[in-house]
Short mmCIF file of C-alpha atoms (C1' of nucleotides) in Angstrom, two decimals:
data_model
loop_
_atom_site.label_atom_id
_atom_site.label_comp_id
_atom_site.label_asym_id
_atom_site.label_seq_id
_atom_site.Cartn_x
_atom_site.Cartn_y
_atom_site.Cartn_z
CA UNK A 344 62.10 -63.97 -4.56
CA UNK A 345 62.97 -64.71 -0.78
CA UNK A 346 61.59 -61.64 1.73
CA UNK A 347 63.71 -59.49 3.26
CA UNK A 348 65.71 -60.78 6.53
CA UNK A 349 63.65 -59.40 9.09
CA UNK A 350 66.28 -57.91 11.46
CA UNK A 351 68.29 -55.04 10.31
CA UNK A 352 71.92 -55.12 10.89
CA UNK A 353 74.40 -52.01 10.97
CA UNK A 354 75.53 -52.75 7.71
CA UNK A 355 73.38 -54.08 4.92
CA UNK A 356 70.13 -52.65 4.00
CA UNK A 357 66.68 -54.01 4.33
CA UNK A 358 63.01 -52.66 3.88
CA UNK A 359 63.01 -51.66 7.69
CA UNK A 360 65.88 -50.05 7.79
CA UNK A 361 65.06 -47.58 4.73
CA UNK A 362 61.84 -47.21 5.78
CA UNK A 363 63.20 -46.46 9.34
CA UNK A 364 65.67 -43.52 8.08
CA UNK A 365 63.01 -42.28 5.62
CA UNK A 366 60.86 -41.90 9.26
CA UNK A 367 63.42 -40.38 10.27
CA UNK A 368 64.53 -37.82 7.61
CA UNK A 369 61.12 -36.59 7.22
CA UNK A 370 60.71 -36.27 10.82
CA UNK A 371 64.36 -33.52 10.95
CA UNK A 372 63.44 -32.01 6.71
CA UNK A 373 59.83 -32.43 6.34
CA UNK A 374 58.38 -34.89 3.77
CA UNK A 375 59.64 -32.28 1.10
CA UNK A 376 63.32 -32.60 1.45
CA UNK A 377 62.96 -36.83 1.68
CA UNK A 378 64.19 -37.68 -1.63
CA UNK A 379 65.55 -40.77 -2.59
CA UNK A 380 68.47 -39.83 -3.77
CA UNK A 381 68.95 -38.30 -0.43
CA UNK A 382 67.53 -40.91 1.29
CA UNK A 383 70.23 -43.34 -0.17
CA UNK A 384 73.40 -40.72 0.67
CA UNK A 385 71.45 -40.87 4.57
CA UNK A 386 71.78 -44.80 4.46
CA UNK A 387 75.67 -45.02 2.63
CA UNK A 388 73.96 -46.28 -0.72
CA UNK A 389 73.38 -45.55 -4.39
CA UNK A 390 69.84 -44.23 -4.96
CA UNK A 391 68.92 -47.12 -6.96
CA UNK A 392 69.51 -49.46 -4.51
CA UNK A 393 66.68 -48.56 -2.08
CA UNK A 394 64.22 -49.87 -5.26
CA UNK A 395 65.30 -53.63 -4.18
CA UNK A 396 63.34 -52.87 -1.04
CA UNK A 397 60.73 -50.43 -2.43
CA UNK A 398 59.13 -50.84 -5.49
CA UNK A 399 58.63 -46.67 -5.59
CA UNK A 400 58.14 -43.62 -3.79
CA UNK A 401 55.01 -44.47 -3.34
CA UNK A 402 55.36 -47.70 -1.41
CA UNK A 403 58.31 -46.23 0.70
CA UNK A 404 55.57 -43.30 1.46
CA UNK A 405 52.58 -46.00 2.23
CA UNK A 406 55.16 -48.07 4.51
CA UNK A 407 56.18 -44.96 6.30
CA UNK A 408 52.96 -44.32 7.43
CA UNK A 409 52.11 -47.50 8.34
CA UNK A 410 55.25 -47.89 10.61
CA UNK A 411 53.78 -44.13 12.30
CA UNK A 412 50.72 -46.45 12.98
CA UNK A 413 52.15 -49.08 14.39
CA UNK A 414 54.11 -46.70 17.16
CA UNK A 415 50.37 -45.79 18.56
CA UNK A 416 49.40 -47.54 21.00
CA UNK A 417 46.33 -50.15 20.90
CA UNK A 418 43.78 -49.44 23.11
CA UNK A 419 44.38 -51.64 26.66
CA UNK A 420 42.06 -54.28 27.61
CA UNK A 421 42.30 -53.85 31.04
CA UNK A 422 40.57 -50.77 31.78
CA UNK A 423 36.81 -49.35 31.21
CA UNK A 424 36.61 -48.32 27.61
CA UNK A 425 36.72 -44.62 28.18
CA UNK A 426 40.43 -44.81 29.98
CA UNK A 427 40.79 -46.81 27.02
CA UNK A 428 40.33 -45.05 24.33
CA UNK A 429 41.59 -42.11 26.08
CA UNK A 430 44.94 -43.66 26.43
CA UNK A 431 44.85 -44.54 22.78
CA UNK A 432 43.82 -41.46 21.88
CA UNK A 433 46.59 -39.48 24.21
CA UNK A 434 49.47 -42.00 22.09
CA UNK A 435 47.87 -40.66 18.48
CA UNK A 436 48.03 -37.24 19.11
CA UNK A 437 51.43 -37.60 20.26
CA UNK A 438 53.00 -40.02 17.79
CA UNK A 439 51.51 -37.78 15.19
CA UNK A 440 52.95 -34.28 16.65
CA UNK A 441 55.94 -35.98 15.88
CA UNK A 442 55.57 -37.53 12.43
CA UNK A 443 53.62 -34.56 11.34
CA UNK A 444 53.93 -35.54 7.82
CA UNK A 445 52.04 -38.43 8.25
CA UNK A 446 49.06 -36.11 8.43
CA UNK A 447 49.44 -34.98 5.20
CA UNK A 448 50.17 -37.75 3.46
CA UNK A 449 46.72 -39.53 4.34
CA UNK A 450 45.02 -37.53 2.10
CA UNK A 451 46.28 -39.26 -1.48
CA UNK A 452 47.13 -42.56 -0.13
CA UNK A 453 43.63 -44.41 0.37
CA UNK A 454 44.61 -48.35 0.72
CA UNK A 455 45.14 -48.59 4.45
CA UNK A 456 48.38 -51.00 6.06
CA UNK A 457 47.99 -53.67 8.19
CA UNK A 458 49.19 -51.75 11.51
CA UNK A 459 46.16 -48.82 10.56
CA UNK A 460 43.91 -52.42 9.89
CA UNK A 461 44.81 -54.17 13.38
CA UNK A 462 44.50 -50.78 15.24
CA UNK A 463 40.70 -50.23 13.56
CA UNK A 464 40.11 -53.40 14.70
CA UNK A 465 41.25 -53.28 18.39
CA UNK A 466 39.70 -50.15 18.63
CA UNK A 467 36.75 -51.40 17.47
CA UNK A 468 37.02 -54.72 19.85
CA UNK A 469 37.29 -52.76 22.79
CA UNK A 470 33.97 -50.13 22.05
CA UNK A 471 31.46 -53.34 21.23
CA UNK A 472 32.80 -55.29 24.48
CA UNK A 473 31.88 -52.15 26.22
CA UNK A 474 28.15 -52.51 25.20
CA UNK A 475 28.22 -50.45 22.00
CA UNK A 476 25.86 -51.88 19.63
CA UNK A 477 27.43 -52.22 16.17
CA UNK A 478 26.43 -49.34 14.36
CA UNK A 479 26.78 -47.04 17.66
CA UNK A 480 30.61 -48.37 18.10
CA UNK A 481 31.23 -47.47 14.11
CA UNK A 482 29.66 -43.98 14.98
CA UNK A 483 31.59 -43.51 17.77
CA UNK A 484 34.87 -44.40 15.81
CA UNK A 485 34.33 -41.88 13.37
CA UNK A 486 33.97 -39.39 15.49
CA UNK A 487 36.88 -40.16 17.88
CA UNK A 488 39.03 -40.90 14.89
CA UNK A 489 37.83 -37.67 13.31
CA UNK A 490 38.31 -35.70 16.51
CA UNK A 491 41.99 -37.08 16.87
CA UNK A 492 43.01 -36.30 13.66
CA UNK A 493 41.38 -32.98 13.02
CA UNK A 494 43.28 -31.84 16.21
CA UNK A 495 46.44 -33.07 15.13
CA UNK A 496 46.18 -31.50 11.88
CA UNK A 497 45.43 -28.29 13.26
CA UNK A 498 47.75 -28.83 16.04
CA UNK A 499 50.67 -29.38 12.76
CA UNK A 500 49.60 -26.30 11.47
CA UNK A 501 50.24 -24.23 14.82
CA UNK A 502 53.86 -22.42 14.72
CA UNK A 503 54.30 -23.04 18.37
CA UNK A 504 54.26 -26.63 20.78
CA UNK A 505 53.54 -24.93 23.93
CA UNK A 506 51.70 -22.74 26.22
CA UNK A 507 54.62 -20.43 27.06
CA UNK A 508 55.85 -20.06 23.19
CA UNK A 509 52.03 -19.13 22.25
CA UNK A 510 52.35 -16.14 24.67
CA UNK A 511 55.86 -15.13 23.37
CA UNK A 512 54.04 -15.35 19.65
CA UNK A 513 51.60 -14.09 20.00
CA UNK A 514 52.82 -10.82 21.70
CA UNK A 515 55.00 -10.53 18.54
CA UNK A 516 53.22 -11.65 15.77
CA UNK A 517 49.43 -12.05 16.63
CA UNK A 518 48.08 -8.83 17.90
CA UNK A 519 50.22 -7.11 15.88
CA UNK A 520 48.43 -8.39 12.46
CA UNK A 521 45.37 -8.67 13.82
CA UNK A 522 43.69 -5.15 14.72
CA UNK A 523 41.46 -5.29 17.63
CA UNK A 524 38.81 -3.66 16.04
CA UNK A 525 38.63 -5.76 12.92
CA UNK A 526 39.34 -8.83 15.07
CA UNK A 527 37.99 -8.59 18.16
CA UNK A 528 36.97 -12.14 19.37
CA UNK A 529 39.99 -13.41 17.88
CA UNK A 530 42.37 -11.26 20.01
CA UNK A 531 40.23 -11.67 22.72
CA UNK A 532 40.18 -15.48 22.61
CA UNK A 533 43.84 -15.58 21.97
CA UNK A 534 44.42 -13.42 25.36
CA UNK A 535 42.08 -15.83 27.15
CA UNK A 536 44.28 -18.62 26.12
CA UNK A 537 47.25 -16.85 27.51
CA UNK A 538 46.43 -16.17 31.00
CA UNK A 539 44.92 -19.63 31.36
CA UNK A 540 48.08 -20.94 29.92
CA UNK A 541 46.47 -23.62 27.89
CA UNK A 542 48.80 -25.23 25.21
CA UNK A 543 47.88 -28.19 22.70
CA UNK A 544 47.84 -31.03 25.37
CA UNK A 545 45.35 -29.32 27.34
CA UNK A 546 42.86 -28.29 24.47
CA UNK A 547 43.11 -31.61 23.63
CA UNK A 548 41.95 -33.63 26.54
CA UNK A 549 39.14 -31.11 26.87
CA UNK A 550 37.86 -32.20 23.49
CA UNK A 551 38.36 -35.72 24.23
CA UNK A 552 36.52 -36.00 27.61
CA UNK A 553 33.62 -33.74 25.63
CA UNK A 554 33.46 -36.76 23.02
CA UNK A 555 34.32 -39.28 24.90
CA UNK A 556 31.22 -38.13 27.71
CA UNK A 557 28.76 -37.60 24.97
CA UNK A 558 29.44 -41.19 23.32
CA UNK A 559 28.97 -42.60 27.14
CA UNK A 560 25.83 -40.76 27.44
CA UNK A 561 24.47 -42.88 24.20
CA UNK A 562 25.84 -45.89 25.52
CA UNK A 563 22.80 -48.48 26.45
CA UNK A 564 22.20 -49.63 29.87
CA UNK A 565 24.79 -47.92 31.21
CA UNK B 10 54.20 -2.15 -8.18
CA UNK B 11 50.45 -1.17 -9.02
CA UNK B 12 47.81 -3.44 -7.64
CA UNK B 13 47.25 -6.22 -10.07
CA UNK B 14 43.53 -5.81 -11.62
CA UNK B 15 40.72 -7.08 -9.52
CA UNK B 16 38.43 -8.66 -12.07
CA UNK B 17 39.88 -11.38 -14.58
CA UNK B 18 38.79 -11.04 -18.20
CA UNK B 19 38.67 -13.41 -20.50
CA UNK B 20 42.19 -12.71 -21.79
CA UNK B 21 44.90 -11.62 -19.88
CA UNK B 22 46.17 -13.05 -16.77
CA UNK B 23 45.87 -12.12 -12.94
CA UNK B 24 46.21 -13.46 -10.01
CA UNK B 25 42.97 -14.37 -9.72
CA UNK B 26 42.79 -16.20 -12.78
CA UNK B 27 46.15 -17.72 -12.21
CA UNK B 28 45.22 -19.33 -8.71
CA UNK B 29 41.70 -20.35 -9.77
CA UNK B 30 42.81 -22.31 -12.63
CA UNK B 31 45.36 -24.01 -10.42
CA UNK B 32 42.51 -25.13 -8.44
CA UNK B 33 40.81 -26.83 -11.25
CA UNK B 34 43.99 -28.53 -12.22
CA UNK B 35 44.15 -29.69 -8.53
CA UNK B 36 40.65 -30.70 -8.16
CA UNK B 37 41.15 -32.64 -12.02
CA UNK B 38 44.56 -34.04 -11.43
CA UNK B 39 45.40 -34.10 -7.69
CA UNK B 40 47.99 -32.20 -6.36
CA UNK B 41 50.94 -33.96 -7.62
CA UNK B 42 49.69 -33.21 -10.95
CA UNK B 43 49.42 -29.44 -10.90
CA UNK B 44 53.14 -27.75 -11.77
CA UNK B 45 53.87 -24.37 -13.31
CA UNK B 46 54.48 -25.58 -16.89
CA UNK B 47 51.28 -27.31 -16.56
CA UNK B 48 49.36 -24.62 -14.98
CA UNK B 49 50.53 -21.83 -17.45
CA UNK B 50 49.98 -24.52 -20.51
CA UNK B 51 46.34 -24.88 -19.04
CA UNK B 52 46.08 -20.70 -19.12
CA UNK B 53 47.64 -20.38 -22.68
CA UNK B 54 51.30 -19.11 -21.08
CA UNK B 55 54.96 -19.60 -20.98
CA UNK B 56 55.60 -21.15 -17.74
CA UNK B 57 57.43 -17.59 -15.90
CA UNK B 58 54.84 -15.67 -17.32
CA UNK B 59 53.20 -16.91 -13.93
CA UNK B 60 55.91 -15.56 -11.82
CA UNK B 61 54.30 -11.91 -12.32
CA UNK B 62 51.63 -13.04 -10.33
CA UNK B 63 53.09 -15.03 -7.57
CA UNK B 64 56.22 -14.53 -6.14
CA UNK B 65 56.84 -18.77 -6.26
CA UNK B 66 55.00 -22.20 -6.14
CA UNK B 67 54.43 -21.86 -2.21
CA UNK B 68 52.78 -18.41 -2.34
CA UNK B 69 50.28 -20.10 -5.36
CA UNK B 70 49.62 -22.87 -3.12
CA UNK B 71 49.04 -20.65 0.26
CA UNK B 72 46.46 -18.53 -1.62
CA UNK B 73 44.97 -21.36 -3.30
CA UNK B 74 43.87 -22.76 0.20
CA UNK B 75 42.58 -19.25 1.02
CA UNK B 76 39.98 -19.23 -2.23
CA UNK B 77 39.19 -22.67 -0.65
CA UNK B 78 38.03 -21.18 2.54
CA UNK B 79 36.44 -18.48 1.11
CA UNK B 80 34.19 -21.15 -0.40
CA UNK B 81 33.48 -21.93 3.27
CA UNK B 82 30.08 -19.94 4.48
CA UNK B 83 29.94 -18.10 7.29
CA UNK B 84 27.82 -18.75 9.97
CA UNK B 85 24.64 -17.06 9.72
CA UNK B 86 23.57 -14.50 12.12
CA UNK B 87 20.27 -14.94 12.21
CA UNK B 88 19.40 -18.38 13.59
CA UNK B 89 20.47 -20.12 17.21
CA UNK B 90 24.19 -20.59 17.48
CA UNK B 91 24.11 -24.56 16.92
CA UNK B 92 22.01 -24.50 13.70
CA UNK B 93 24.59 -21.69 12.89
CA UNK B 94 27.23 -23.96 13.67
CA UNK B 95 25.94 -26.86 11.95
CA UNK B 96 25.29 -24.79 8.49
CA UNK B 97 29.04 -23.69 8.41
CA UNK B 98 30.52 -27.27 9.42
CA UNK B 99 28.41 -29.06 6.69
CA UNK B 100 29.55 -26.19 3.97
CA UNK B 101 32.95 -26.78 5.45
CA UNK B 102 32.78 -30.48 4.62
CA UNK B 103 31.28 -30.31 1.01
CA UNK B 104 33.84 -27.53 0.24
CA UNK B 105 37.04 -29.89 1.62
CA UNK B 106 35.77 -32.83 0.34
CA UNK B 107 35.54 -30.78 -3.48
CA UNK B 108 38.84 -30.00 -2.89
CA UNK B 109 40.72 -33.00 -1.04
CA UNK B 110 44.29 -31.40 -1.89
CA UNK B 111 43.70 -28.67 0.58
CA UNK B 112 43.70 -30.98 3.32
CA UNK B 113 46.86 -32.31 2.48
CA UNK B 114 48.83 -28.81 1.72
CA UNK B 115 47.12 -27.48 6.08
CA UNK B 116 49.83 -29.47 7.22
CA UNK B 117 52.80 -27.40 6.34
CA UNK B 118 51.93 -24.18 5.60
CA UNK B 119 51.04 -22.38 8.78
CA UNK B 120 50.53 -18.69 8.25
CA UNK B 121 46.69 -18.28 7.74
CA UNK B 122 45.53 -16.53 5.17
CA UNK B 123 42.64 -13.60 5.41
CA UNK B 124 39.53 -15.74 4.55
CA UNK B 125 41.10 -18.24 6.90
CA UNK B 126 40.91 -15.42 9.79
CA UNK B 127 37.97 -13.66 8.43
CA UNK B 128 35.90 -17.10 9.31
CA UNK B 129 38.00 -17.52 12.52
CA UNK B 130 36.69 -14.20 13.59
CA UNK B 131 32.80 -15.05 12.67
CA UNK B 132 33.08 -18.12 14.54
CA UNK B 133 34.02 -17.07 17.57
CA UNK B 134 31.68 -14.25 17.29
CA UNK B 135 28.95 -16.69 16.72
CA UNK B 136 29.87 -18.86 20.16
CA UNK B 137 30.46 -15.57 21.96
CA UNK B 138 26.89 -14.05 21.43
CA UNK B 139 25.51 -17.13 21.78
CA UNK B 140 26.35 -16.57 25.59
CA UNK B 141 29.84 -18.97 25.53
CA UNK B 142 32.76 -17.36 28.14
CA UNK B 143 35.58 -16.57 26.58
CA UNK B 144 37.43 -19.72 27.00
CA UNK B 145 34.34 -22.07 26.55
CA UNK B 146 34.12 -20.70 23.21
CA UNK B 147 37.83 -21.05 22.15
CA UNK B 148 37.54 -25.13 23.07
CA UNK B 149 34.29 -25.29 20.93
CA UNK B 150 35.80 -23.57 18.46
CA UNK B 151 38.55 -26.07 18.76
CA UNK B 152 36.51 -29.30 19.06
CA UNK B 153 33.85 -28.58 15.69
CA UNK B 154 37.00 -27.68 13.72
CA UNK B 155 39.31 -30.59 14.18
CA UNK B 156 36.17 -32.54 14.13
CA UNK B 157 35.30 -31.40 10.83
CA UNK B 158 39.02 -31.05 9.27
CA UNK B 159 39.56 -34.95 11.13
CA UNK B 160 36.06 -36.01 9.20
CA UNK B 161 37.16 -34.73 5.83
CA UNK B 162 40.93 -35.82 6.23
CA UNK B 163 39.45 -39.79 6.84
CA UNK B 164 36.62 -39.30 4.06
CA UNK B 165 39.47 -38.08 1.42
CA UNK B 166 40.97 -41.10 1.96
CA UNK B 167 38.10 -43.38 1.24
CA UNK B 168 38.20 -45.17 -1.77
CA UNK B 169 34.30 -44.47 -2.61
CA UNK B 170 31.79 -41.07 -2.44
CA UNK B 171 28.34 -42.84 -1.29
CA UNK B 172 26.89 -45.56 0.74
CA UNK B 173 25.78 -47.61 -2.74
CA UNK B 174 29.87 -47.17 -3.66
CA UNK B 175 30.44 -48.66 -0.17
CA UNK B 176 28.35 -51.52 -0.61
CA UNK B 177 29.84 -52.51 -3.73
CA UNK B 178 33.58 -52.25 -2.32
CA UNK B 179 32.89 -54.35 0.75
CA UNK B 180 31.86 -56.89 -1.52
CA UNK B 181 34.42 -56.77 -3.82
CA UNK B 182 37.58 -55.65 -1.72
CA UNK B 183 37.12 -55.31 1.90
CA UNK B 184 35.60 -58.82 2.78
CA UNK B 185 37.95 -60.79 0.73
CA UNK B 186 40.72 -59.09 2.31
CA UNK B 187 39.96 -59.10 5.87
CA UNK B 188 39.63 -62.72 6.95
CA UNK B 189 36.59 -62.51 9.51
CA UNK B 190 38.10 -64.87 11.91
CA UNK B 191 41.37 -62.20 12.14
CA UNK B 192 39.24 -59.23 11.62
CA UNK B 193 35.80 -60.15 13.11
CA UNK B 194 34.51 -56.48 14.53
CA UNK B 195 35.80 -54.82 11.27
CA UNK B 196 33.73 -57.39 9.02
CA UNK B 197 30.48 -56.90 11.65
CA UNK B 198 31.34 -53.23 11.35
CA UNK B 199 31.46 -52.95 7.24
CA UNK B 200 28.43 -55.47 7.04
CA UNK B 201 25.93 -53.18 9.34
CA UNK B 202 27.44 -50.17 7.33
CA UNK B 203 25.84 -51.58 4.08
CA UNK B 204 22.67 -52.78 5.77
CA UNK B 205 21.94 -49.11 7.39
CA UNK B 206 22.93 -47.14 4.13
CA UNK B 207 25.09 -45.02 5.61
CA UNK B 208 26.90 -42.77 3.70
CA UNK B 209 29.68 -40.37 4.49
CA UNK B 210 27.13 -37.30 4.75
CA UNK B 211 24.97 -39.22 6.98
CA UNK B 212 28.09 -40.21 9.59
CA UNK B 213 29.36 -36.75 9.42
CA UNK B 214 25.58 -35.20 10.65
CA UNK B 215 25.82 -38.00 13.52
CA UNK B 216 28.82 -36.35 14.67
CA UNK B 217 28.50 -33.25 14.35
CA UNK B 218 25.47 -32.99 16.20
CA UNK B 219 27.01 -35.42 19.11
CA UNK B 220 29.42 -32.61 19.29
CA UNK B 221 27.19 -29.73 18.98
CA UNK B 222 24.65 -31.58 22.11
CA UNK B 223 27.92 -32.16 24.37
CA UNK B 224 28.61 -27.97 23.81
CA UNK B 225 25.45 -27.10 24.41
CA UNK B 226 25.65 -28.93 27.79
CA UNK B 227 28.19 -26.54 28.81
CA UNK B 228 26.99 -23.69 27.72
CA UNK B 229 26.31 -21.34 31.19
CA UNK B 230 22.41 -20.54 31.99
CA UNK B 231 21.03 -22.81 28.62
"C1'" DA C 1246 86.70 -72.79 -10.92
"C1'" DC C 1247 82.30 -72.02 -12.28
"C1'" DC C 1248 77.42 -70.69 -12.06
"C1'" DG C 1249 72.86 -68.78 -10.98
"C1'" DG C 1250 70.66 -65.69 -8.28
"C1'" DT C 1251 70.73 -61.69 -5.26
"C1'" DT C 1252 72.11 -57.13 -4.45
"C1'" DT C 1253 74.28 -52.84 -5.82
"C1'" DC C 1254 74.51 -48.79 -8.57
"C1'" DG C 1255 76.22 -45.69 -12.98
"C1'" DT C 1256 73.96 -43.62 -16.52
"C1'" DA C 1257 70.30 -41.40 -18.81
"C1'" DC C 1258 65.56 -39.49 -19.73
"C1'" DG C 1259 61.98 -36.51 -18.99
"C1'" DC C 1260 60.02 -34.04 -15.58
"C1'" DC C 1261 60.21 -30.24 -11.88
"C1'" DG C 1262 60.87 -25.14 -9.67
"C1'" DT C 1263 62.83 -21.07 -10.89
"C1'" DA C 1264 67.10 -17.44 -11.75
"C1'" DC C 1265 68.35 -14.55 -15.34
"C1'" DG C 1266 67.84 -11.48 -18.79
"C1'" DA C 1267 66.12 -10.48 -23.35
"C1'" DA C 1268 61.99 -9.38 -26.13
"C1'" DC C 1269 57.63 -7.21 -26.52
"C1'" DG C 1270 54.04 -3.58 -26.42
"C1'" DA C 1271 51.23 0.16 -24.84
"C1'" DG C 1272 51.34 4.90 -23.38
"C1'" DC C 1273 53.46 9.29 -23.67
"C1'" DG C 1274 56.36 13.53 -23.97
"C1'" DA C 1275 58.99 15.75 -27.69
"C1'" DT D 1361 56.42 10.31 -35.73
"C1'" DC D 1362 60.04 8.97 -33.01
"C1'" DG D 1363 62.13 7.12 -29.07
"C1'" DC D 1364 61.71 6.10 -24.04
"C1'" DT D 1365 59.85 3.96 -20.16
"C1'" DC D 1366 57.96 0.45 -17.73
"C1'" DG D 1367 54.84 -3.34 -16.95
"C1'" DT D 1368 54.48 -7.90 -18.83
"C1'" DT D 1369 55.82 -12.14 -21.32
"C1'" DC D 1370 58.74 -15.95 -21.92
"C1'" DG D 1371 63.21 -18.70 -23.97
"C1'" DT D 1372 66.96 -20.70 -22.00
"C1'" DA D 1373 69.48 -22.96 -18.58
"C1'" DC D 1374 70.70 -25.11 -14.04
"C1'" DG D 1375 70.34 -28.23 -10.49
"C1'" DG D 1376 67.45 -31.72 -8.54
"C1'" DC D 1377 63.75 -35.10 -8.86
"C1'" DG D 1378 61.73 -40.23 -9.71
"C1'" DT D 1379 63.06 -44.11 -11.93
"C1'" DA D 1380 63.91 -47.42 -16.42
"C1'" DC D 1381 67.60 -50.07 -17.93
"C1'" DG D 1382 71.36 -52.93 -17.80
"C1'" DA D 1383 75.93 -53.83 -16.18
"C1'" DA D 1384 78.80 -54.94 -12.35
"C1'" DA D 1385 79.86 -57.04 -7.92
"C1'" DC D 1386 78.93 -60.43 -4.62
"C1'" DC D 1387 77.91 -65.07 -2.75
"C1'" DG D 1388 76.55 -69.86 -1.56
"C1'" DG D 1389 76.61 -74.34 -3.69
"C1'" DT D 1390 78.80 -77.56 -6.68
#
DNA sequence: ACCGGTTTCGTACGCCGTACGAACGAGCGA
DNA sequence: TCGCTCGTTCGTACGGCGTACGAAACCGGT
């Protein structure tokens, strides 16, 4: 019962390495065409052999997500903790517009990895050496965490990335299922967005100031 | 091609019948455990007998997560737009947290369904009489939502439902597996959890209304 | 040359979604 | 009453899934 060597050579499997092109076959199929069977063909292998490194689906799934983590970046030290959690924040969103299966795995798999554990706590770290009083920096953690994920969850659910395909869309496909007279906020709020040209990075940093202005305004002392 | 019946009786399938059942199974079993064979066992069927009601699993599984947010109220009409507000996002989060698996299945399937515009439509109505420009009231709409959908994705994957749960877990699992010297702000964290109570509900409403107070802020004229 | 452990994987079982087409049954014109 | 039509039910079968089981191949140490 030795662990796994660490590194991952071209040839030879390891843990990281099928994790790695799991990551990676989700990323181009969608978590619906990663099978392990498939999985195995992607890596030169039989399918059983990936079970020497995983002990199921499951685990390969639970790994997978905790690798997605662990490309997020922690929270710097070196700033005021707004810019901080900003930045953090700004690395979620993206890491997980482009692992968008992570989102929906979360749901189901409750036991959190070590990567999601150390981030929690860095995040954490950096809200109560701003001045956050304990139960104040757990608030505020929920709601950024909430906020984050909420938007990249909608944000997965979108059928365009940008500002200029949501104007090509929604030319073609919006206004024409959505009468004006049936739906009229919605068809007006979707030709606000538009002519400002907002797409999903935009929205999102609005949001974020929003929270991230209201939790400074509970901070104490200032 | 007639219409298929609108009411479901007590024998006889519909679609109706056909997709609520699959949301008990789903709610009972999780997601994983809901399949045709099963589904139509559950409803007294052969398995393809189901196929005369949805075209295939997807389409069950798209209008499944439209009875879900038909579950969702509305906002009401007659009060101020953030007690509005506040009434639809805490329906919003007992209906998601009923049904976790809906969560899970946003990701994925883009193409809204009618309920799923139908509330769109009332909320931005709700924001726009309240006085909210055009584009003020697409970011709100933006910020509640993936607040709430963020909120209910984290709380589906707690392992425990209330704040006496909670207190029993950290004792049993959490502390013993986060080693305070590693981990000191996430022990400080789950210990001032238990001491205040707090519950999921509770965090949510802290939230919420942090959100709702920041959008009131903007809103032109007060 | 042999051995014990590590790593690979061929085969098989019981699930899954669903294509195909046959069987069934109620309503209806003759 | 017969036979026809057409909406509905479902038996069978196919390819793919996760994975239990055990055999084979490989490898460092003697």
């Amino acid at each position: 019962m030795r662990n796994q060597p660490q590194v991952a050579s071209d040839a030879g499997l390891s843990k990281q390495r099928v994790v790695a092109e799991a990551i990676r076959l989700a990323d181009r199929e969608g978590v619906d065409g990663l099978s392990m069977r498939r999985l195995a063909g992607e890596l030169g292998a039989g399918a059983m052999s990936l079970y020497h490194y995983v002990a199921n689906k499951d685990e390969l799934l639970d790994a997978m997500i905790d690798v997605v983590f662990e490309e997020i970046e922690l929270p710097p030290e070196d700033t005021d903790w707004q810019s901080a959690m900003r930045q953090r924040a700004v690395s979620a969103r993206q890491v997980l517009a482009r692992h968008p299966w992570a989102l929906g795995l979360m749901e189901s798999r409750t036991s959190p990895g070590p990567a999601n554990i150390r981030h929690h706590e860095a995040v954490l770290a950096c809200l109560r050496r701003a001045g956050f009083p304990i139960l104040m920096a757990t608030h505020a953690y929920w709601v950024l965490d909430s906020y984050v994920y909420g938007f990249a969850l909608q944000e997965a659910g979108l059928p365009f990335d940008t500002a200029e395909e949501l104007a090509a869309m929604a030319e073609d496909v919006f206004l024409p299922q959505l009468p004006p007279e049936e739906f009229p906020y919605l068809n007006e709020s979707a030709g606000a967005l538009v002519a400002a040209g907002q797409g999903p990075p935009e929205e999102f940093i609005f949001g974020l100031d929003l929270v991230l202005d209201a939790l400074g305004r509970l901070r104490p002392s200032a």
